[in-house]
mmCIF file of C-alpha atoms and ligand atoms in Angstrom:
data_model
loop_
_atom_site.group_PDB
_atom_site.id
_atom_site.type_symbol
_atom_site.label_atom_id
_atom_site.label_comp_id
_atom_site.label_asym_id
_atom_site.label_seq_id
_atom_site.Cartn_x
_atom_site.Cartn_y
_atom_site.Cartn_z
ATOM 1 C CA MET A 467 8.351 -20.793 -7.471
ATOM 2 C CA ILE A 468 5.785 -19.971 -4.809
ATOM 3 C CA GLU A 469 3.113 -20.933 -7.322
ATOM 4 C CA LYS A 470 4.524 -24.455 -7.795
ATOM 5 C CA ILE A 471 4.778 -25.156 -4.072
ATOM 6 C CA LEU A 472 1.320 -23.722 -3.556
ATOM 7 C CA GLU A 473 -0.206 -25.989 -6.170
ATOM 8 C CA GLN A 474 1.491 -29.084 -4.725
ATOM 9 C CA GLN A 475 0.353 -28.172 -1.259
ATOM 10 C CA PHE A 476 -3.222 -27.661 -2.430
ATOM 11 C CA VAL A 477 -3.323 -30.984 -4.254
ATOM 12 C CA GLU A 478 -1.898 -32.791 -1.210
ATOM 13 C CA MET A 479 -4.433 -31.206 1.119
ATOM 14 C CA TYR A 480 -7.578 -31.366 -0.994
ATOM 15 C CA GLN A 481 -6.859 -33.969 -3.740
ATOM 16 C CA LYS A 482 -8.033 -31.801 -6.621
ATOM 17 C CA SER A 483 -6.476 -29.194 -8.841
ATOM 18 C CA PRO A 484 -7.061 -25.514 -8.067
ATOM 19 C CA LEU A 485 -7.332 -22.196 -9.854
ATOM 20 C CA LEU A 486 -4.088 -20.325 -9.146
ATOM 21 C CA VAL A 487 -4.067 -16.539 -8.880
ATOM 22 C CA SER A 488 -1.492 -14.016 -7.704
ATOM 23 C CA ALA A 489 -1.587 -10.361 -6.685
ATOM 24 C CA PRO A 490 1.450 -8.225 -5.877
ATOM 25 C CA GLY A 491 2.495 -5.841 -3.125
ATOM 26 C CA ARG A 492 3.231 -2.256 -4.092
ATOM 27 C CA VAL A 493 5.664 0.592 -3.795
ATOM 28 C CA ASN A 494 4.551 4.210 -3.797
ATOM 29 C CA LEU A 495 6.975 6.708 -5.285
ATOM 30 C CA ILE A 496 5.315 9.866 -4.018
ATOM 31 C CA GLY A 497 1.878 10.935 -2.718
ATOM 32 C CA GLU A 498 1.717 9.487 0.797
ATOM 33 C CA HIS A 499 -1.356 9.845 3.022
ATOM 34 C CA THR A 500 -3.077 11.656 0.178
ATOM 35 C CA ASP A 501 -5.438 8.913 -1.015
ATOM 36 C CA TYR A 502 -8.021 9.257 1.753
ATOM 37 C CA ASN A 503 -7.902 13.012 1.227
ATOM 38 C CA GLU A 504 -9.069 12.567 -2.376
ATOM 39 C CA GLY A 505 -5.636 13.558 -3.626
ATOM 40 C CA PHE A 506 -3.162 11.791 -5.923
ATOM 41 C CA VAL A 507 -0.816 8.815 -5.492
ATOM 42 C CA LEU A 508 1.910 7.249 -7.652
ATOM 43 C CA PRO A 509 2.199 3.543 -6.825
ATOM 44 C CA GLY A 510 3.533 0.614 -8.819
ATOM 45 C CA ALA A 511 2.955 -3.131 -8.361
ATOM 46 C CA ILE A 512 6.117 -5.076 -7.501
ATOM 47 C CA ASP A 513 7.709 -8.483 -7.946
ATOM 48 C CA LYS A 514 6.584 -9.733 -4.553
ATOM 49 C CA ILE A 515 3.261 -11.529 -4.528
ATOM 50 C CA ILE A 516 0.573 -13.241 -2.535
ATOM 51 C CA ALA A 517 -0.698 -16.295 -4.401
ATOM 52 C CA VAL A 518 -3.923 -18.188 -3.702
ATOM 53 C CA ALA A 519 -5.053 -21.619 -4.831
ATOM 54 C CA VAL A 520 -8.839 -22.031 -4.822
ATOM 55 C CA ALA A 521 -11.409 -24.706 -5.748
ATOM 56 C CA VAL A 522 -15.111 -25.283 -4.999
ATOM 57 C CA ASN A 523 -15.748 -27.861 -2.255
ATOM 58 C CA ASN A 524 -19.513 -28.563 -2.390
ATOM 59 C CA THR A 525 -20.137 -27.812 1.294
ATOM 60 C CA ASN A 526 -21.113 -24.651 3.170
ATOM 61 C CA THR A 527 -17.727 -24.312 4.837
ATOM 62 C CA ILE A 528 -14.738 -22.379 3.532
ATOM 63 C CA ASN A 529 -11.422 -23.988 4.488
ATOM 64 C CA VAL A 530 -8.280 -21.892 4.354
ATOM 65 C CA TYR A 531 -4.665 -22.860 4.945
ATOM 66 C CA GLY A 532 -2.199 -19.984 5.375
ATOM 67 C CA SER A 533 1.247 -21.384 4.487
ATOM 68 C CA GLN A 534 3.129 -18.403 5.888
ATOM 69 C CA TYR A 535 1.272 -18.801 9.180
ATOM 70 C CA ARG A 536 1.094 -22.624 9.173
ATOM 71 C CA GLU A 537 -2.494 -22.318 10.239
ATOM 72 C CA SER A 538 -5.781 -23.841 8.987
ATOM 73 C CA ILE A 539 -9.027 -22.023 9.590
ATOM 74 C CA SER A 540 -12.579 -22.962 8.552
ATOM 75 C CA PHE A 541 -15.669 -20.781 8.604
ATOM 76 C CA SER A 542 -19.217 -20.722 7.274
ATOM 77 C CA LEU A 543 -19.904 -19.263 3.843
ATOM 78 C CA ASN A 544 -22.469 -17.018 5.527
ATOM 79 C CA ASN A 545 -20.143 -15.723 8.213
ATOM 80 C CA SER A 546 -20.428 -11.979 8.786
ATOM 81 C CA GLN A 547 -18.268 -11.621 11.896
ATOM 82 C CA PRO A 548 -14.620 -10.561 12.070
ATOM 83 C CA SER A 549 -12.148 -12.841 13.820
ATOM 84 C CA LYS A 550 -8.473 -12.263 14.674
ATOM 85 C CA GLY A 551 -5.344 -12.013 12.522
ATOM 86 C CA TRP A 552 -4.756 -12.703 8.834
ATOM 87 C CA ILE A 553 -7.996 -14.649 8.279
ATOM 88 C CA ASN A 554 -9.940 -11.386 8.544
ATOM 89 C CA TYR A 555 -8.852 -10.509 4.997
ATOM 90 C CA ILE A 556 -10.412 -13.710 3.697
ATOM 91 C CA LEU A 557 -13.493 -13.357 5.920
ATOM 92 C CA GLY A 558 -14.002 -9.751 4.823
ATOM 93 C CA VAL A 559 -13.696 -10.391 1.101
ATOM 94 C CA THR A 560 -16.011 -13.431 1.343
ATOM 95 C CA TYR A 561 -18.573 -11.298 3.138
ATOM 96 C CA HIS A 562 -18.330 -8.109 1.051
ATOM 97 C CA ILE A 563 -18.357 -9.870 -2.296
ATOM 98 C CA GLN A 564 -21.672 -11.502 -1.325
ATOM 99 C CA LYS A 565 -23.028 -8.285 0.172
ATOM 100 C CA ARG A 566 -22.596 -6.725 -3.259
ATOM 101 C CA GLY A 567 -25.052 -9.301 -4.566
ATOM 102 C CA ALA A 568 -22.674 -11.916 -5.965
ATOM 103 C CA THR A 569 -23.496 -15.596 -5.539
ATOM 104 C CA ILE A 570 -20.539 -17.758 -4.618
ATOM 105 C CA LYS A 571 -20.078 -21.275 -3.253
ATOM 106 C CA ALA A 572 -17.832 -22.519 -0.474
ATOM 107 C CA VAL A 573 -14.198 -23.070 -1.472
ATOM 108 C CA ASP A 574 -10.991 -24.691 -0.284
ATOM 109 C CA VAL A 575 -8.095 -22.252 -0.246
ATOM 110 C CA VAL A 576 -4.333 -22.262 0.264
ATOM 111 C CA VAL A 577 -2.493 -18.945 0.565
ATOM 112 C CA ASP A 578 1.235 -18.352 0.272
ATOM 113 C CA GLY A 579 3.456 -15.425 -0.628
ATOM 114 C CA ASP A 580 6.660 -13.493 -0.323
ATOM 115 C CA VAL A 581 5.389 -9.987 0.439
ATOM 116 C CA PRO A 582 6.861 -9.362 3.881
ATOM 117 C CA VAL A 583 4.080 -8.814 6.411
ATOM 118 C CA GLY A 584 4.037 -5.485 8.258
ATOM 119 C CA ALA A 585 6.758 -3.978 6.060
ATOM 120 C CA GLY A 586 4.583 -1.341 4.401
ATOM 121 C CA MET A 587 4.483 -3.223 1.093
ATOM 122 C CA SER A 588 0.749 -3.984 1.341
ATOM 123 C CA SER A 589 0.721 -7.696 1.948
ATOM 124 C CA SER A 590 -2.853 -7.376 3.193
ATOM 125 C CA ALA A 591 -4.078 -5.589 0.065
ATOM 126 C CA ALA A 592 -2.305 -8.252 -2.014
ATOM 127 C CA LEU A 593 -4.117 -10.987 -0.093
ATOM 128 C CA CYS A 594 -7.547 -9.357 -0.508
ATOM 129 C CA SER A 595 -6.863 -8.684 -4.174
ATOM 130 C CA ALA A 596 -5.647 -12.199 -4.945
ATOM 131 C CA TYR A 597 -8.551 -13.880 -3.162
ATOM 132 C CA GLY A 598 -11.187 -11.507 -4.592
ATOM 133 C CA PHE A 599 -9.699 -11.883 -8.080
ATOM 134 C CA ALA A 600 -9.848 -15.677 -7.692
ATOM 135 C CA LEU A 601 -13.502 -15.708 -6.591
ATOM 136 C CA ASN A 602 -14.405 -13.339 -9.429
ATOM 137 C CA GLU A 603 -12.795 -15.710 -11.919
ATOM 138 C CA LEU A 604 -14.030 -18.960 -10.382
ATOM 139 C CA PHE A 605 -17.677 -17.868 -10.249
ATOM 140 C CA GLN A 606 -17.568 -15.566 -13.290
ATOM 141 C CA LEU A 607 -18.915 -12.670 -11.210
ATOM 142 C CA GLY A 608 -18.073 -9.980 -13.762
ATOM 143 C CA LEU A 609 -16.663 -7.582 -11.165
ATOM 144 C CA SER A 610 -14.213 -4.955 -12.376
ATOM 145 C CA LYS A 611 -10.751 -4.515 -10.881
ATOM 146 C CA MET A 612 -11.995 -1.323 -9.254
ATOM 147 C CA ASP A 613 -14.966 -3.230 -7.720
ATOM 148 C CA LEU A 614 -12.483 -5.716 -6.276
ATOM 149 C CA ALA A 615 -10.307 -2.893 -4.942
ATOM 150 C CA PHE A 616 -13.305 -1.449 -3.084
ATOM 151 C CA ILE A 617 -14.155 -4.879 -1.658
ATOM 152 C CA GLY A 618 -10.599 -5.088 -0.303
ATOM 153 C CA GLN A 619 -10.831 -1.586 1.131
ATOM 154 C CA LYS A 620 -14.192 -2.325 2.817
ATOM 155 C CA THR A 621 -12.632 -5.436 4.299
ATOM 156 C CA GLU A 622 -9.907 -3.298 5.901
ATOM 157 C CA HIS A 623 -12.485 -0.839 7.206
ATOM 158 C CA THR A 624 -14.978 -3.306 8.657
ATOM 159 C CA PHE A 625 -13.086 -6.513 9.441
ATOM 160 C CA VAL A 626 -9.676 -5.090 10.362
ATOM 161 C CA GLY A 627 -10.551 -1.613 11.628
ATOM 162 C CA ALA A 628 -8.029 0.276 9.471
ATOM 163 C CA LYS A 629 -9.668 3.198 7.665
ATOM 164 C CA VAL A 630 -7.304 2.926 4.712
ATOM 165 C CA GLY A 631 -7.554 4.712 1.385
ATOM 166 C CA ILE A 632 -7.796 2.972 -1.977
ATOM 167 C CA MET A 633 -4.158 3.119 -3.125
ATOM 168 C CA ASP A 634 -2.886 -0.326 -2.125
ATOM 169 C CA GLN A 635 -5.796 -2.384 -3.431
ATOM 170 C CA PHE A 636 -5.929 -0.284 -6.591
ATOM 171 C CA ALA A 637 -2.215 -0.780 -7.255
ATOM 172 C CA SER A 638 -2.231 -4.504 -6.596
ATOM 173 C CA LEU A 639 -5.031 -4.993 -9.141
ATOM 174 C CA HIS A 640 -4.138 -2.449 -11.855
ATOM 175 C CA GLY A 641 -0.338 -2.713 -11.909
ATOM 176 C CA LYS A 642 1.502 -2.835 -15.241
ATOM 177 C CA ALA A 643 5.112 -3.940 -15.684
ATOM 178 C CA GLY A 644 7.504 -1.013 -16.060
ATOM 179 C CA ASN A 645 4.831 1.545 -15.180
ATOM 180 C CA LEU A 646 3.749 3.593 -12.217
ATOM 181 C CA MET A 647 0.143 4.708 -11.932
ATOM 182 C CA LYS A 648 -0.843 8.285 -11.259
ATOM 183 C CA LEU A 649 -4.234 7.816 -9.624
ATOM 184 C CA ASP A 650 -6.685 10.605 -8.932
ATOM 185 C CA CYS A 651 -8.292 9.254 -5.763
ATOM 186 C CA ARG A 652 -11.373 11.418 -6.264
ATOM 187 C CA SER A 653 -12.358 10.626 -9.839
ATOM 188 C CA LEU A 654 -10.493 7.281 -9.836
ATOM 189 C CA GLU A 655 -9.102 8.156 -13.246
ATOM 190 C CA PHE A 656 -5.537 7.041 -13.687
ATOM 191 C CA GLU A 657 -2.643 7.284 -16.059
ATOM 192 C CA TYR A 658 0.272 4.881 -16.502
ATOM 193 C CA ILE A 659 3.606 6.662 -16.245
ATOM 194 C CA PRO A 660 6.603 4.631 -17.438
ATOM 195 C CA PHE A 661 9.369 4.217 -14.903
ATOM 196 C CA ASN A 662 12.005 3.940 -17.547
ATOM 197 C CA PHE A 663 15.354 4.468 -15.864
ATOM 198 C CA PRO A 664 17.463 1.413 -16.671
ATOM 199 C CA GLY A 665 20.457 2.838 -14.799
ATOM 200 C CA TYR A 666 18.582 2.910 -11.469
ATOM 201 C CA LYS A 667 16.676 0.608 -9.163
ATOM 202 C CA ILE A 668 14.007 1.068 -6.545
ATOM 203 C CA VAL A 669 15.465 -0.390 -3.364
ATOM 204 C CA LEU A 670 13.493 -0.919 -0.159
ATOM 205 C CA VAL A 671 15.165 -1.090 3.228
ATOM 206 C CA ASN A 672 13.065 -2.744 5.911
ATOM 207 C CA SER A 673 13.432 -1.057 9.292
ATOM 208 C CA MET A 674 12.162 -4.343 10.783
ATOM 209 C CA VAL A 675 9.842 -2.245 12.937
ATOM 210 C CA LYS A 676 6.410 -3.765 12.425
ATOM 211 C CA HIS A 677 3.798 -1.144 11.934
ATOM 212 C CA THR A 678 0.353 -1.991 13.166
ATOM 213 C CA ILE A 679 -1.576 0.062 10.706
ATOM 214 C CA ALA A 680 -4.901 -0.778 12.306
ATOM 215 C CA ALA A 681 -3.518 1.018 15.309
ATOM 216 C CA THR A 682 -4.997 4.267 16.297
ATOM 217 C CA GLN A 683 -2.469 6.610 14.704
ATOM 218 C CA TYR A 684 -3.460 6.012 11.073
ATOM 219 C CA ASN A 685 -7.144 6.428 11.828
ATOM 220 C CA LEU A 686 -6.352 9.473 13.938
ATOM 221 C CA ARG A 687 -4.570 11.171 11.020
ATOM 222 C CA ARG A 688 -7.588 10.547 8.842
ATOM 223 C CA LYS A 689 -9.848 12.063 11.483
ATOM 224 C CA GLN A 690 -7.604 15.093 11.866
ATOM 225 C CA CYS A 691 -7.774 15.713 8.123
ATOM 226 C CA GLU A 692 -11.571 15.543 8.284
ATOM 227 C CA GLU A 693 -11.589 17.979 11.185
ATOM 228 C CA GLY A 694 -9.377 20.306 9.167
ATOM 229 C CA VAL A 695 -11.856 20.157 6.291
ATOM 230 C CA SER A 696 -14.831 20.943 8.495
ATOM 231 C CA ILE A 697 -13.048 23.994 9.924
ATOM 232 C CA MET A 698 -11.939 25.248 6.494
ATOM 233 C CA LYS A 699 -15.481 24.863 5.137
ATOM 234 C CA GLN A 700 -16.483 27.867 7.177
ATOM 235 C CA PHE A 701 -14.028 30.083 5.332
ATOM 236 C CA ILE A 702 -14.014 28.895 1.741
ATOM 237 C CA GLN A 703 -16.832 29.601 -0.669
ATOM 238 C CA GLY A 704 -18.049 26.779 -2.884
ATOM 239 C CA GLN A 705 -17.811 23.051 -2.368
ATOM 240 C CA VAL A 706 -15.182 21.854 0.084
ATOM 241 C CA LYS A 707 -15.413 18.067 0.331
ATOM 242 C CA SER A 708 -11.874 17.132 1.231
ATOM 243 C CA LEU A 709 -8.393 18.601 1.680
ATOM 244 C CA ARG A 710 -8.126 18.398 -2.100
ATOM 245 C CA ASP A 711 -10.362 21.475 -2.217
ATOM 246 C CA VAL A 712 -8.326 23.520 0.261
ATOM 247 C CA PRO A 713 -5.486 25.592 -1.242
ATOM 248 C CA LEU A 714 -2.286 26.082 0.712
ATOM 249 C CA ASN A 715 -2.737 29.854 1.011
ATOM 250 C CA GLU A 716 -6.154 29.327 2.646
ATOM 251 C CA LEU A 717 -4.581 27.003 5.195
ATOM 252 C CA GLU A 718 -1.926 29.626 5.912
ATOM 253 C CA SER A 719 -4.537 32.358 6.338
ATOM 254 C CA HIS A 720 -6.441 30.208 8.830
ATOM 255 C CA ARG A 721 -3.529 28.742 10.765
ATOM 256 C CA LYS A 722 -4.907 30.122 14.032
ATOM 257 C CA ASP A 723 -8.419 28.803 13.384
ATOM 258 C CA LEU A 724 -7.032 25.320 12.729
ATOM 259 C CA GLY A 725 -4.619 25.274 15.644
ATOM 260 C CA GLU A 726 -0.984 24.270 15.164
ATOM 261 C CA GLU A 727 -1.444 20.507 15.068
ATOM 262 C CA LEU A 728 -4.242 20.423 12.493
ATOM 263 C CA TYR A 729 -2.508 23.115 10.472
ATOM 264 C CA MET A 730 0.628 20.957 10.223
ATOM 265 C CA ARG A 731 -1.331 17.872 9.178
ATOM 266 C CA CYS A 732 -3.349 19.712 6.534
ATOM 267 C CA ARG A 733 -0.346 21.617 5.274
ATOM 268 C CA TYR A 734 1.553 18.399 4.682
ATOM 269 C CA VAL A 735 -1.306 16.942 2.602
ATOM 270 C CA ALA A 736 -1.714 20.079 0.489
ATOM 271 C CA THR A 737 2.021 20.323 -0.246
ATOM 272 C CA GLU A 738 2.315 16.592 -0.931
ATOM 273 C CA ASN A 739 -0.347 16.832 -3.622
ATOM 274 C CA MET A 740 1.571 19.676 -5.242
ATOM 275 C CA ARG A 741 4.814 17.691 -4.994
ATOM 276 C CA LEU A 742 3.170 14.761 -6.694
ATOM 277 C CA GLN A 743 2.140 16.858 -9.684
ATOM 278 C CA ASP A 744 5.666 18.264 -9.965
ATOM 279 C CA GLY A 745 7.144 14.794 -9.476
ATOM 280 C CA CYS A 746 5.144 13.299 -12.352
ATOM 281 C CA GLU A 747 6.345 16.062 -14.666
ATOM 282 C CA LEU A 748 9.952 15.452 -13.611
ATOM 283 C CA LEU A 749 9.625 11.724 -14.296
ATOM 284 C CA LYS A 750 8.081 12.387 -17.689
ATOM 285 C CA ASN A 751 11.022 14.682 -18.479
ATOM 286 C CA GLY A 752 13.527 12.059 -17.350
ATOM 287 C CA ASP A 753 14.711 14.145 -14.389
ATOM 288 C CA LEU A 754 15.206 11.483 -11.735
ATOM 289 C CA GLU A 755 17.611 13.653 -9.720
ATOM 290 C CA GLY A 756 14.913 16.311 -9.402
ATOM 291 C CA PHE A 757 12.372 13.664 -8.446
ATOM 292 C CA GLY A 758 14.698 12.339 -5.751
ATOM 293 C CA LYS A 759 14.849 15.765 -4.118
ATOM 294 C CA LEU A 760 11.063 15.744 -3.844
ATOM 295 C CA MET A 761 11.209 12.345 -2.129
ATOM 296 C CA TYR A 762 13.443 13.834 0.568
ATOM 297 C CA GLN A 763 10.986 16.710 0.965
ATOM 298 C CA THR A 764 8.130 14.241 1.338
ATOM 299 C CA HIS A 765 10.015 12.465 4.076
ATOM 300 C CA GLU A 766 10.605 15.707 5.895
ATOM 301 C CA GLY A 767 6.876 16.454 5.735
ATOM 302 C CA LEU A 768 5.838 12.968 6.852
ATOM 303 C CA SER A 769 8.291 13.092 9.731
ATOM 304 C CA LYS A 770 7.932 16.664 11.012
ATOM 305 C CA GLN A 771 4.459 17.792 9.946
ATOM 306 C CA TYR A 772 2.357 14.684 9.520
ATOM 307 C CA MET A 773 4.353 12.854 12.182
ATOM 308 C CA VAL A 774 3.995 9.290 10.969
ATOM 309 C CA SER A 775 7.684 8.365 10.843
ATOM 310 C CA CYS A 776 9.797 6.816 13.620
ATOM 311 C CA PRO A 777 13.467 7.142 14.659
ATOM 312 C CA GLU A 778 14.456 4.058 12.645
ATOM 313 C CA LEU A 779 12.952 5.370 9.382
ATOM 314 C CA ASP A 780 14.368 8.856 9.948
ATOM 315 C CA PHE A 781 17.779 7.277 10.436
ATOM 316 C CA LEU A 782 17.536 5.217 7.233
ATOM 317 C CA VAL A 783 16.623 8.306 5.221
ATOM 318 C CA GLU A 784 19.379 10.440 6.779
ATOM 319 C CA GLU A 785 21.989 7.729 6.175
ATOM 320 C CA SER A 786 20.964 7.377 2.534
ATOM 321 C CA LYS A 787 21.992 11.003 1.977
ATOM 322 C CA LYS A 788 25.601 10.111 2.783
ATOM 323 C CA ILE A 789 25.863 7.468 0.074
ATOM 324 C CA PRO A 790 26.843 8.594 -3.440
ATOM 325 C CA GLY A 791 24.469 7.288 -6.097
ATOM 326 C CA VAL A 792 21.291 7.558 -4.018
ATOM 327 C CA VAL A 793 19.045 10.092 -5.740
ATOM 328 C CA GLY A 794 16.198 10.096 -3.222
ATOM 329 C CA ALA A 795 14.720 8.307 -0.223
ATOM 330 C CA ARG A 796 11.774 8.508 2.135
ATOM 331 C CA MET A 797 9.611 6.387 4.385
ATOM 332 C CA MET A 798 6.909 4.561 2.440
ATOM 333 C CA GLY A 799 3.296 3.663 3.224
ATOM 334 C CA GLY A 800 1.317 4.208 6.395
ATOM 335 C CA GLY A 801 4.386 4.779 8.568
ATOM 336 C CA PHE A 802 5.484 4.039 12.158
ATOM 337 C CA GLY A 803 7.722 1.314 10.750
ATOM 338 C CA GLY A 804 8.025 -0.676 7.558
ATOM 339 C CA CYS A 805 10.383 0.279 4.736
ATOM 340 C CA SER A 806 12.200 3.237 3.323
ATOM 341 C CA ILE A 807 12.054 3.535 -0.456
ATOM 342 C CA ASN A 808 15.289 4.556 -2.169
ATOM 343 C CA ILE A 809 16.202 5.245 -5.768
ATOM 344 C CA VAL A 810 19.766 4.050 -6.247
ATOM 345 C CA ARG A 811 22.110 4.092 -9.244
ATOM 346 C CA ASN A 812 22.944 0.534 -10.343
ATOM 347 C CA ASP A 813 26.662 0.860 -9.735
ATOM 348 C CA ALA A 814 26.053 2.132 -6.200
ATOM 349 C CA ILE A 815 23.686 -0.620 -5.077
ATOM 350 C CA ASP A 816 26.291 -2.899 -3.499
ATOM 351 C CA SER A 817 27.866 -0.125 -1.447
ATOM 352 C CA PHE A 818 24.399 1.208 -0.589
ATOM 353 C CA ILE A 819 23.337 -2.147 0.821
ATOM 354 C CA SER A 820 26.505 -2.752 2.811
ATOM 355 C CA GLU A 821 26.677 0.805 4.198
ATOM 356 C CA MET A 822 23.029 0.825 5.205
ATOM 357 C CA LYS A 823 23.218 -2.554 6.874
ATOM 358 C CA LYS A 824 26.357 -1.640 8.735
ATOM 359 C CA SER A 825 25.173 1.692 10.093
ATOM 360 C CA TYR A 826 21.676 0.421 10.922
ATOM 361 C CA GLU A 827 23.000 -2.565 12.821
ATOM 362 C CA GLU A 828 25.399 -0.368 14.746
ATOM 363 C CA LYS A 829 22.629 2.004 15.743
ATOM 364 C CA PHE A 830 19.651 -0.300 16.348
ATOM 365 C CA SER A 831 21.172 -3.797 16.668
ATOM 366 C CA LYS A 832 18.802 -5.013 13.988
ATOM 367 C CA ASN A 833 19.631 -6.478 10.604
ATOM 368 C CA PRO A 834 17.510 -4.697 7.988
ATOM 369 C CA GLU A 835 16.253 -6.725 5.031
ATOM 370 C CA VAL A 836 16.817 -5.104 1.651
ATOM 371 C CA TYR A 837 14.672 -5.698 -1.443
ATOM 372 C CA ILE A 838 15.654 -4.610 -4.947
ATOM 373 C CA THR A 839 12.270 -4.294 -6.615
ATOM 374 C CA GLN A 840 10.956 -4.486 -10.157
ATOM 375 C CA ILE A 841 7.724 -2.857 -11.292
ATOM 376 C CA GLU A 842 5.480 -5.693 -12.433
ATOM 377 C CA ASP A 843 1.933 -6.508 -13.540
ATOM 378 C CA GLY A 844 -0.985 -6.499 -11.119
ATOM 379 C CA ALA A 845 -3.258 -9.404 -10.139
ATOM 380 C CA LYS A 846 -3.374 -12.234 -12.655
ATOM 381 C CA ILE A 847 -4.343 -15.827 -13.248
ATOM 382 C CA ILE A 848 -1.365 -18.161 -13.039
ATOM 383 C CA LYS A 849 -3.172 -21.360 -13.914
ATOM 384 C CA ARG A 850 -6.780 -22.333 -14.562
HETATM 385 C C1 GLA B 779 -1.482 2.629 3.820
HETATM 386 C C2 GLA B 779 -2.916 2.669 3.334
HETATM 387 C C3 GLA B 779 -3.049 3.490 2.048
HETATM 388 C C4 GLA B 779 -2.384 4.851 2.180
HETATM 389 C C5 GLA B 779 -0.978 4.712 2.764
HETATM 390 C C6 GLA B 779 -0.362 6.045 3.047
HETATM 391 O O1 GLA B 779 -0.684 1.913 2.932
HETATM 392 O O2 GLA B 779 -3.404 1.376 3.090
HETATM 393 O O3 GLA B 779 -4.406 3.625 1.695
HETATM 394 O O4 GLA B 779 -3.172 5.727 2.921
HETATM 395 O O5 GLA B 779 -0.977 3.953 3.960
HETATM 396 O O6 GLA B 779 -0.149 6.737 1.866
#
């Protein structure tokens, strides 16, 4: 649907036919704030996409129309400076793809999509992935999906100022319908794990609190983890590069050396990595109930130890516990807003949605959007 409108819009604006590409948002089942600590994550690409229409324009100026923003922006092909807002994702990918040595020409672009912005479903990673994927195809650059993921991540770091890990870009590009991906964020090896539970759905509840991930808190957590590593290096023999290399018992032994705040942050990351390993085994054994319990534990850790939740998300997770048929729930993504992710039995979905909406509205006077998601393929060409 989006694709059709996008194509029409492109043809109306630029009087030529474009290459059409889409890239999805993502969910993450377990393994939160572990990617930049060289740990593990378990995302899946979803049925919400950002689509881009692109064609060469034989000038030196890139013209972009953002449908969701109703805004046109033009910039030089050689631009290396960040600007403000959504265009930074396009600016950053244009810059970093060339910095890697690729030769591209100026293009006309239209962007549209249905990944809600600021809801923790990685609309920005989807935008970078879709645009990078399109340039790679249009100019036959021969970049791998992982190369494109790194270009998206560098864009976040240098044009947006968010020191994100690799999970979102990776998931948007490598997604496979019906499968989650267990990614080792150190080696970048990954394994598809089927999410084969026809009696259940992954349901997202949007707190409608917009997280500004570029904001200081995300970057601060990353810094605190690095500080934790540099303290623990003094006590552990052998190579300690990241929290991945620091066992829980070592953290416990050096609680005083770390100080309470750093100890809590590091402890969360170490336990979350262990939970992820257990969680993958449970999924492989078909034990969704067991997996759901781990999701609640993750939320507890994110809220009380890592402290990236907010009252609205805590409320959504607490309320979910009261509804029969919900096997697990937690906040998802960077935090401070965005969505909770819930695994809900099919026959309980209607009551889940109405109960959650009712109690959330009563408490916060906000109407939460609810998305029943499907695990879908990653970035792809829609039309050449
Ligand atoms: C954001 C970042 C990811 C990851 C999550 C938290 O989505 O983009 O790299 O760190 O937060 O797990």
